[in-house]
């Protein structure tokens, strides 16, 4: 079977095949780096991360590009408020975004920054002006004339029949009734960052940034474009209008949109007090792996209601998986193999694949692995697991983790990083007792270290290199130095 994905453009689930051979070219709208990322942002980024992981697992080469929006209305406003340059302002939040993404095990895409493509953006506008699709306003801003793009609205399925030709909207984000000519390029305003370019001074509009950077990195037509559902209109509609009126080609074959996250049943908002950044949750003592697990547990098109009960449950689930792996890799079993267990592992791998191929049904994939864990644990309890059975079960776990990425026990050091950050930022009062405890007990005891080393060595002898490497990485993250000597493995704390 092939992967089937919902395509916002066709409003249908379709079979996914790349346009070119075996290579998938995909683009995701990335963060606007004006603040710390919240868990809604990370729901979307994790969903796209899982998609690209699954495409790779399916044998494709994936070229995954994400932009960093480092110039936009909000950034300029906040930088001016704080009296710093746009660059100084965004550097801090870009760094935070990258740290957070790594904390939550998002594999880093190819990153592009808006401010690195300003001349290309100005050229793009100049070419649209030549084609009489864009025009210059009196103040030196440039607008896209949507009357020149009759298919405007094809993604969001909005009917803009009665719109006013020439009515304009200057801001990057606006609500659905405003089908107006939108700003491609904004003339400088006093106190705002601007660039001198071939079309005059100013700065790009947000929509233009993504059109230009996606096509620069992936070509005029690529396989998939992703983002949260709020981006369908106007952002993605405008990207399509800009790019397709320029090239006459389809910008992206698939449009992949992630449903908005709710928190405790409500839309997340600062005024409701249910607005959480990733760091807020870690400050409360929650593990990054629990957060990732919870955010992966509902398929991307379904409503995910984030609750603290759900987060606790996610922590229990991750622990069960880790314990199971530990039990398998450290255990010694009688020689031979049990066909039932071999079948169970194989069937689980197939069930996970079938679930993910079904429009990334992550919930079903998790259900499949837990059924395996349950059956295999009872087989372990009753001594029915043989030497040759550990490997296939571990392989099923590895396949699962290639997508879900929660098995490596590196929560302790990651939590320590948030702890250190909070102290450096003078936010000591935000560190919960739970985080303090976790950081203190995150220091592995001698016997825990010895147990991990024994499991690592056992895995190495059984040629389970993925497991042994993972254990070694965990120990290194915990600042344990491991040396192989003639007398065996020695360790010390850094
Ligand atoms: P921003 O940094 O606001 O440009 O958003 C970055 C990404 O997060 C975009 O793809 C948004 O659509 C997405 N996003 C923002 N809020 C949420 C939310 N509550 N749930 C899911 N995705 C979101
Ligand atoms: Zn974008």
Coordinates of C-alpha atoms and ligand atoms in Angstrom, one line a residue:
X1 CA 0.0 0.0 0.0
X2 CA 1.0 3.6 -0.5
X3 CA 0.7 6.5 1.9
X4 CA -2.6 8.2 1.7
X5 CA -2.8 11.8 2.9
X6 CA -5.5 14.4 3.1
X7 CA -5.0 17.1 0.6
X8 CA -6.6 20.5 1.6
X9 CA -6.5 21.4 -2.1
X10 CA -8.7 18.6 -3.3
X11 CA -10.5 18.2 0.1
X12 CA -9.8 14.5 -0.3
X13 CA -7.5 11.7 1.0
X14 CA -5.2 10.9 -1.9
X15 CA -2.4 8.5 -2.6
X16 CA 0.9 10.3 -2.1
X17 CA 3.6 9.9 -4.7
X18 CA 6.5 12.3 -5.2
X19 CA 6.7 14.3 -8.5
X20 CA 10.3 13.2 -9.0
X21 CA 11.5 9.7 -8.6
X22 CA 12.1 8.8 -5.1
X23 CA 12.7 12.2 -3.7
X24 CA 10.1 14.1 -1.6
X25 CA 10.5 17.9 -1.6
X26 CA 8.4 19.5 1.2
X27 CA 8.2 22.8 2.9
X28 CA 6.7 23.9 6.2
X29 CA 6.0 27.4 7.3
X30 CA 8.2 27.7 10.4
X31 CA 8.0 30.0 13.4
X32 CA 7.8 33.7 13.5
X33 CA 10.6 34.3 16.0
X34 CA 9.0 37.0 18.1
X35 CA 8.5 34.9 21.3
X36 CA 9.0 31.4 22.7
X37 CA 7.1 28.7 20.9
X38 CA 3.9 27.5 22.4
X39 CA 2.6 23.9 22.5
X40 CA 0.2 24.6 19.6
X41 CA 3.1 25.6 17.4
X42 CA 4.8 22.4 18.4
X43 CA 1.8 20.3 17.7
X44 CA 2.1 21.4 14.1
X45 CA 5.9 21.1 13.9
X46 CA 5.9 17.6 15.4
X47 CA 3.1 16.5 13.0
X48 CA 5.3 17.6 10.1
X49 CA 8.4 16.0 11.7
X50 CA 6.5 12.7 12.0
X51 CA 5.4 12.9 8.3
X52 CA 9.0 13.4 7.1
X53 CA 10.3 10.7 9.4
X54 CA 7.6 8.3 8.0
X55 CA 8.4 9.2 4.4
X56 CA 12.1 8.4 5.1
X57 CA 11.1 5.2 6.8
X58 CA 9.1 4.4 3.7
X59 CA 12.3 4.6 1.6
X60 CA 12.1 8.1 0.2
X61 CA 14.8 10.7 0.2
X62 CA 13.3 13.7 1.9
X63 CA 14.3 17.3 1.3
X64 CA 12.5 19.2 4.0
X65 CA 12.8 22.9 4.2
X66 CA 11.4 25.2 6.9
X67 CA 11.6 28.9 7.0
X68 CA 12.3 31.1 10.0
X69 CA 10.2 34.3 9.7
X70 CA 12.7 36.8 11.1
X71 CA 11.0 39.9 9.8
X72 CA 7.3 40.6 10.1
X73 CA 4.9 43.1 11.7
X74 CA 5.0 41.6 15.2
X75 CA 8.8 41.3 15.2
X76 CA 9.3 44.9 14.1
X77 CA 6.8 46.2 16.7
X78 CA 8.4 44.2 19.5
X79 CA 12.0 45.1 18.5
X80 CA 11.0 48.8 18.4
X81 CA 9.3 48.4 21.8
X82 CA 12.5 46.9 23.3
X83 CA 14.8 49.4 21.6
X84 CA 16.9 46.7 19.9
X85 CA 17.5 45.8 16.2
X86 CA 15.3 43.3 14.5
X87 CA 18.4 41.1 14.2
X88 CA 19.2 41.3 18.0
X89 CA 15.6 40.6 18.8
X90 CA 15.1 37.6 16.6
X91 CA 18.5 36.0 17.4
X92 CA 17.3 35.2 20.9
X93 CA 14.0 33.6 19.8
X94 CA 15.5 31.7 16.9
X95 CA 18.0 30.2 19.3
X96 CA 15.2 29.3 21.7
X97 CA 13.2 27.8 18.9
X98 CA 16.0 25.5 17.8
X99 CA 16.7 24.5 21.4
X100 CA 13.0 23.7 22.0
X101 CA 12.7 21.8 18.7
X102 CA 15.7 19.7 19.7
X103 CA 14.3 19.2 23.2
X104 CA 11.2 17.7 21.8
X105 CA 13.2 15.6 19.3
X106 CA 12.2 17.3 16.1
X107 CA 14.8 16.5 13.5
X108 CA 16.2 19.7 12.1
X109 CA 15.0 20.6 8.6
X110 CA 17.0 22.7 6.2
X111 CA 16.4 26.2 7.6
X112 CA 16.0 29.4 5.6
X113 CA 15.7 32.8 7.0
X114 CA 13.6 35.6 5.4
X115 CA 16.3 38.2 5.9
X116 CA 18.8 36.1 3.9
X117 CA 16.6 36.3 0.7
X118 CA 15.7 40.0 0.5
X119 CA 17.2 40.7 -2.9
X120 CA 15.5 37.6 -4.4
X121 CA 12.2 38.8 -2.9
X122 CA 12.6 42.2 -4.4
X123 CA 13.4 40.6 -7.8
X124 CA 10.3 38.5 -7.5
X125 CA 8.2 41.6 -6.9
X126 CA 9.8 43.4 -9.9
X127 CA 8.9 40.4 -12.1
X128 CA 5.3 40.5 -10.9
X129 CA 5.2 44.2 -11.7
X130 CA 6.5 43.5 -15.2
X131 CA 3.7 41.0 -15.7
X132 CA 1.2 43.7 -14.4
X133 CA 0.2 41.4 -11.5
X134 CA 1.7 43.6 -8.9
X135 CA 1.6 47.4 -8.7
X136 CA 3.4 50.1 -6.7
X137 CA 1.3 52.3 -4.3
X138 CA 2.2 56.0 -3.8
X139 CA 4.1 55.3 -0.6
X140 CA 6.5 52.8 -2.3
X141 CA 4.7 49.7 -1.1
X142 CA 3.8 47.0 -3.6
X143 CA 0.5 45.1 -3.8
X144 CA -0.6 41.9 -5.5
X145 CA -3.7 42.5 -7.7
X146 CA -5.9 39.5 -6.9
X147 CA -8.2 40.3 -9.8
X148 CA -5.3 39.0 -11.9
X149 CA -5.5 35.6 -10.4
X150 CA -9.0 34.2 -11.1
X151 CA -8.3 31.1 -9.1
X152 CA -7.8 33.1 -5.9
X153 CA -9.7 31.2 -3.2
X154 CA -9.1 27.7 -4.6
X155 CA -7.3 26.4 -1.5
X156 CA -9.6 27.9 1.1
X157 CA -12.7 27.3 -1.1
X158 CA -13.8 30.9 -0.6
X159 CA -15.9 32.7 -3.1
X160 CA -14.5 36.1 -3.7
X161 CA -16.9 37.0 -6.5
X162 CA -18.0 40.3 -5.0
X163 CA -14.6 41.7 -4.0
X164 CA -13.6 45.2 -4.8
X165 CA -10.8 45.4 -7.4
X166 CA -8.0 47.6 -6.0
X167 CA -9.1 47.5 -2.3
X168 CA -6.0 46.9 -0.3
X169 CA -4.9 45.3 2.9
X170 CA -1.5 46.2 4.4
X171 CA -1.2 43.8 7.3
X172 CA 0.2 40.3 7.0
X173 CA -2.6 38.6 8.9
X174 CA -6.3 39.4 8.3
X175 CA -9.6 37.7 8.6
X176 CA -11.4 35.8 5.9
X177 CA -13.7 38.5 4.6
X178 CA -10.8 40.7 3.5
X179 CA -10.2 39.5 0.0
X180 CA -8.2 42.5 -1.0
X181 CA -5.0 43.2 -2.8
X182 CA -2.4 42.2 -0.3
X183 CA 1.0 43.8 0.4
X184 CA 4.0 42.1 -1.2
X185 CA 6.4 44.7 -0.1
X186 CA 6.1 47.3 2.5
X187 CA 7.5 50.8 2.3
X188 CA 9.7 51.8 5.2
X189 CA 8.1 53.5 8.2
X190 CA 10.1 55.6 10.6
X191 CA 11.9 53.5 13.2
X192 CA 11.3 50.3 11.3
X193 CA 13.9 48.0 9.8
X194 CA 14.1 48.3 6.0
X195 CA 16.4 47.2 3.2
X196 CA 17.5 49.1 0.1
X197 CA 16.7 47.0 -3.0
X198 CA 16.2 47.1 -6.7
X199 CA 12.5 48.0 -6.2
X200 CA 13.3 50.7 -3.5
X201 CA 13.6 50.6 0.2
X202 CA 11.3 48.5 2.4
X203 CA 10.7 45.0 3.6
X204 CA 9.0 41.9 2.4
X205 CA 5.5 40.9 3.4
X206 CA 5.2 37.6 5.1
X207 CA 3.5 35.8 2.3
X208 CA 6.2 36.7 -0.2
X209 CA 8.9 35.3 2.1
X210 CA 7.5 31.8 1.9
X211 CA 6.8 31.9 -1.9
X212 CA 10.3 33.0 -2.7
X213 CA 12.2 30.8 -0.2
X214 CA 10.2 27.6 -1.0
X215 CA 10.8 28.0 -4.7
X216 CA 14.4 28.9 -4.3
X217 CA 15.1 25.8 -2.2
X218 CA 12.7 23.3 -3.8
X219 CA 11.9 24.4 -7.3
X220 CA 8.7 25.9 -8.9
X221 CA 6.7 22.8 -8.2
X222 CA 7.2 20.6 -5.2
X223 CA 5.5 17.8 -3.4
X224 CA 4.0 19.1 -0.2
X225 CA 3.5 22.3 1.7
X226 CA 2.6 22.2 5.4
X227 CA 1.4 24.4 8.2
X228 CA -1.2 24.9 10.9
X229 CA -4.8 25.2 9.7
X230 CA -4.9 28.9 10.4
X231 CA -2.5 29.4 7.5
X232 CA -4.9 28.2 4.8
X233 CA -6.2 31.7 4.5
X234 CA -4.8 34.2 3.8
X235 CA -1.2 33.0 4.0
X236 CA -1.2 29.9 1.8
X237 CA -3.8 31.3 -0.5
X238 CA -1.5 34.3 -1.1
X239 CA 1.5 32.1 -1.6
X240 CA -0.3 30.2 -4.3
X241 CA -1.4 33.4 -6.0
X242 CA 2.1 34.9 -6.0
X243 CA 3.9 31.8 -7.1
X244 CA 1.4 30.4 -9.6
X245 CA 0.7 33.7 -11.3
X246 CA 4.5 34.0 -11.7
X247 CA 5.3 30.5 -13.0
X248 CA 2.0 29.2 -14.4
X249 CA 2.8 26.0 -12.5
X250 CA 1.2 24.3 -9.4
X251 CA 3.2 25.4 -6.4
X252 CA 2.7 22.3 -4.3
X253 CA 0.9 19.1 -5.1
X254 CA -0.3 18.4 -1.5
X255 CA -1.3 20.9 1.1
X256 CA -1.0 19.4 4.6
X257 CA -2.7 21.3 7.5
X258 CA -2.6 20.5 11.1
X259 CA -5.7 21.1 13.3
X260 CA -5.4 23.6 16.0
X261 CA -4.6 22.4 19.5
X262 CA -7.0 23.1 22.4
X263 CA -5.9 23.4 26.0
X264 CA -8.3 21.9 28.6
X265 CA -11.1 22.2 26.0
X266 CA -10.5 25.8 25.1
X267 CA -8.6 27.8 22.5
X268 CA -5.3 28.6 24.0
X269 CA -5.0 32.3 25.0
X270 CA -3.0 34.4 27.3
X271 CA -6.2 36.0 28.8
X272 CA -7.7 32.6 29.7
X273 CA -4.5 31.6 31.5
X274 CA -4.2 28.4 29.4
X275 CA -1.3 29.5 27.2
X276 CA 1.8 27.3 27.6
X277 CA 5.1 27.5 26.0
X278 CA 7.1 24.3 25.9
X279 CA 9.4 25.7 28.6
X280 CA 6.4 26.5 30.8
X281 CA 5.6 22.8 30.9
X282 CA 9.1 21.8 31.6
X283 CA 9.3 24.4 34.4
X284 CA 6.3 22.7 35.9
X285 CA 8.3 19.5 36.0
X286 CA 7.0 17.7 32.9
X287 CA 9.3 15.7 30.8
X288 CA 10.0 16.6 27.1
X289 CA 9.2 13.0 26.1
X290 CA 5.8 13.1 27.8
X291 CA 5.0 16.3 25.9
X292 CA 6.1 14.9 22.6
X293 CA 4.2 11.7 23.2
X294 CA 1.0 13.5 24.0
X295 CA 1.3 15.8 21.0
X296 CA 1.8 12.7 18.8
X297 CA -1.1 10.7 20.2
X298 CA -4.0 12.3 18.2
X299 CA -3.9 12.1 14.4
X300 CA -3.0 15.5 13.0
X301 CA -6.4 16.3 11.5
X302 CA -8.3 15.5 14.7
X303 CA -8.9 17.8 17.6
X304 CA -6.2 17.4 20.2
X305 CA -7.3 18.6 23.6
X306 CA -4.2 19.1 25.7
X307 CA -4.8 18.4 29.4
X308 CA -2.5 17.8 32.4
X309 CA -4.2 14.5 33.0
X310 CA -3.3 13.5 29.4
X311 CA 0.2 14.6 30.0
X312 CA 0.6 12.4 33.1
X313 CA -0.9 9.5 31.2
X314 CA 1.6 10.1 28.4
X315 CA 4.5 10.0 30.9
X316 CA 3.2 6.5 32.1
X317 CA 3.0 5.3 28.4
X318 CA 6.6 6.4 27.7
X319 CA 7.8 4.7 30.9
X320 CA 6.1 1.5 29.9
X321 CA 7.8 1.5 26.5
X322 CA 11.2 2.3 28.1
X323 CA 10.9 -0.4 30.7
X324 CA 9.9 -3.0 28.1
X325 CA 13.0 -2.2 26.0
X326 CA 15.2 -2.4 29.1
X327 CA 13.7 -5.7 30.0
X328 CA 14.3 -7.1 26.6
X329 CA 17.8 -5.8 26.1
X330 CA 19.1 -6.7 29.5
X331 CA 17.4 -10.0 29.9
X332 CA 18.9 -13.4 29.2
X333 CA 16.6 -15.9 27.6
X334 CA 16.8 -19.6 26.8
X335 CA 18.1 -20.6 23.4
X336 CA 15.6 -20.9 20.5
X337 CA 12.7 -19.0 19.2
X338 CA 8.9 -18.8 19.8
X339 CA 7.0 -18.6 16.5
X340 CA 4.1 -16.8 18.2
X341 CA 6.4 -14.0 19.3
X342 CA 8.1 -13.8 16.0
X343 CA 4.7 -13.5 14.4
X344 CA 3.6 -10.9 16.9
X345 CA 6.6 -8.6 16.1
X346 CA 6.1 -8.9 12.4
X347 CA 2.4 -8.2 12.6
X348 CA 3.0 -5.2 14.8
X349 CA 5.4 -3.7 12.3
X350 CA 2.8 -4.2 9.6
X351 CA 0.0 -2.8 11.7
X352 CA 2.0 0.3 12.5
X353 CA 2.8 0.8 8.8
X354 CA -0.8 0.4 7.8
X355 CA -1.9 2.9 10.5
X356 CA 0.6 5.5 9.4
X357 CA -0.2 5.0 5.7
X358 CA -3.8 5.8 6.6
X359 CA -3.3 9.6 6.7
X360 CA -0.8 9.3 9.5
X361 CA -3.0 7.6 12.1
X362 CA -0.6 7.9 15.0
X363 CA -3.2 6.8 17.5
X364 CA -3.6 3.4 15.8
X365 CA 0.2 3.0 15.5
X366 CA 0.5 3.6 19.2
X367 CA -2.3 1.1 19.9
X368 CA -0.4 -1.5 17.9
X369 CA 2.8 -1.1 19.8
X370 CA 1.0 -1.2 23.2
X371 CA -0.8 -4.4 22.2
X372 CA 2.6 -5.9 21.4
X373 CA 4.1 -4.7 24.7
X374 CA 1.2 -6.2 26.6
X375 CA 1.4 -9.6 25.0
X376 CA 5.2 -9.7 25.1
X377 CA 5.3 -8.7 28.8
X378 CA 3.0 -11.6 29.7
X379 CA 5.2 -13.9 27.6
X380 CA 8.2 -12.6 29.5
X381 CA 6.4 -13.2 32.8
X382 CA 5.7 -16.8 31.9
X383 CA 9.1 -17.5 30.4
X384 CA 7.9 -17.9 26.8
X385 CA 10.4 -15.5 25.3
X386 CA 13.5 -17.2 23.7
X387 CA 16.8 -15.8 22.8
X388 CA 15.9 -15.2 19.1
X389 CA 12.7 -13.4 20.0
X390 CA 14.3 -10.3 21.6
X391 CA 15.7 -9.0 18.3
X392 CA 12.4 -8.9 16.4
X393 CA 10.5 -7.3 19.3
X394 CA 13.3 -4.7 19.6
X395 CA 13.1 -4.1 15.9
X396 CA 9.4 -3.3 16.2
X397 CA 10.2 -0.9 19.0
X398 CA 12.9 0.8 16.9
X399 CA 10.5 1.2 13.9
X400 CA 8.0 2.8 16.3
X401 CA 10.6 5.1 17.7
X402 CA 11.9 6.1 14.3
X403 CA 8.6 8.0 14.0
X404 CA 7.7 8.8 17.7
X405 CA 11.1 9.4 19.1
X406 CA 10.4 9.0 22.8
X407 CA 12.5 6.0 23.8
X408 CA 15.9 7.6 24.5
X409 CA 16.0 8.5 28.1
X410 CA 17.5 11.9 27.8
X411 CA 14.8 13.9 29.7
X412 CA 17.1 14.5 32.7
X413 CA 19.7 16.6 30.8
X414 CA 17.1 18.4 28.8
X415 CA 15.2 19.4 31.9
X416 CA 18.5 20.5 33.4
X417 CA 18.9 22.9 30.4
X418 CA 15.6 24.5 31.0
X419 CA 16.4 24.8 34.7
X420 CA 19.7 26.5 33.9
X421 CA 18.0 28.8 31.4
X422 CA 15.4 29.8 33.9
X423 CA 18.1 30.7 36.4
X424 CA 20.1 32.6 33.8
X425 CA 17.0 34.6 32.8
X426 CA 16.2 35.5 36.5
X427 CA 13.1 33.3 36.4
X428 CA 14.0 31.3 39.5
X429 CA 10.5 31.8 40.9
X430 CA 9.0 29.9 37.9
X431 CA 11.0 26.7 38.7
X432 CA 8.6 24.2 40.3
X433 CA 9.5 21.9 43.1
X434 CA 8.9 19.1 40.6
X435 CA 11.5 20.4 38.2
X436 CA 14.0 20.9 41.0
X437 CA 13.5 17.3 42.2
X438 CA 13.7 16.0 38.7
X439 CA 17.0 17.8 38.1
X440 CA 18.4 16.6 41.4
X441 CA 17.3 13.0 40.9
X442 CA 18.2 13.3 37.2
X443 CA 21.8 12.7 38.4
X444 CA 22.1 9.0 37.8
X445 CA 23.1 7.0 40.8
X446 CA 26.2 4.7 40.6
X447 CA 24.0 1.6 40.5
X448 CA 21.8 3.0 37.7
X449 CA 24.9 3.8 35.7
X450 CA 26.2 0.3 36.2
X451 CA 22.9 -1.1 35.1
X452 CA 22.8 1.0 32.0
X453 CA 26.4 0.0 31.1
X454 CA 25.6 -3.7 31.6
X455 CA 22.5 -3.3 29.3
X456 CA 24.7 -1.5 26.8
X457 CA 27.3 -4.2 26.8
X458 CA 24.7 -7.0 26.6
X459 CA 23.1 -5.2 23.6
X460 CA 26.5 -4.8 22.0
X461 CA 27.3 -8.5 22.4
X462 CA 23.9 -9.3 20.9
X463 CA 24.8 -7.0 18.0
X464 CA 21.8 -4.7 18.9
X465 CA 23.9 -1.6 18.0
X466 CA 21.0 0.7 17.9
X467 CA 20.2 -0.1 21.5
X468 CA 23.8 0.0 22.6
X469 CA 24.4 3.3 20.8
X470 CA 21.3 4.8 22.4
X471 CA 22.4 3.7 25.9
X472 CA 25.8 5.2 25.3
X473 CA 24.2 8.4 24.1
X474 CA 22.1 8.6 27.2
X475 CA 25.1 8.1 29.5
X476 CA 27.1 10.7 27.6
X477 CA 24.2 13.2 27.9
X478 CA 24.2 12.5 31.6
X479 CA 27.9 13.6 31.6
X480 CA 29.2 10.0 32.2
X481 CA 32.5 9.3 30.4
X482 CA 32.9 5.7 29.3
X483 CA 36.2 4.1 28.5
X484 CA 36.8 0.6 27.1
X485 CA 39.9 -0.9 28.8
X486 CA 41.5 -4.3 28.8
X487 CA 39.7 -5.0 32.1
X488 CA 36.4 -4.1 30.6
X489 CA 34.3 -0.9 30.6
X490 CA 35.2 1.8 33.0
X491 CA 33.2 4.9 33.7
X492 CA 33.6 8.2 35.6
X493 CA 31.6 11.4 36.0
X494 CA 32.8 14.3 34.0
Ligands
LIG1 P1 3.7 31.2 14.1 O1 5.0 31.2 14.8 O2 2.6 31.9 14.8 O3 3.9 31.7 12.7 O4 3.2 29.7 14.0 C1 4.0 28.6 13.6 C2 3.1 27.4 13.3 O5 2.3 27.0 14.4 C3 2.2 27.7 12.1 O6 2.2 26.6 11.2 C4 0.8 27.8 12.8 O7 -0.2 27.5 12.0 C5 1.0 26.8 13.9 N1 0.1 27.1 15.1 C6 -0.1 28.2 15.8 N2 -1.0 28.0 16.8 C7 -1.4 26.7 16.8 C8 -2.3 25.9 17.5 N3 -3.0 26.4 18.6 N4 -2.3 24.6 17.2 C9 -1.7 24.1 16.2 N5 -0.8 24.8 15.4 C10 -0.7 26.1 15.7
LIG2 ZN1 4.7 30.4 5.1

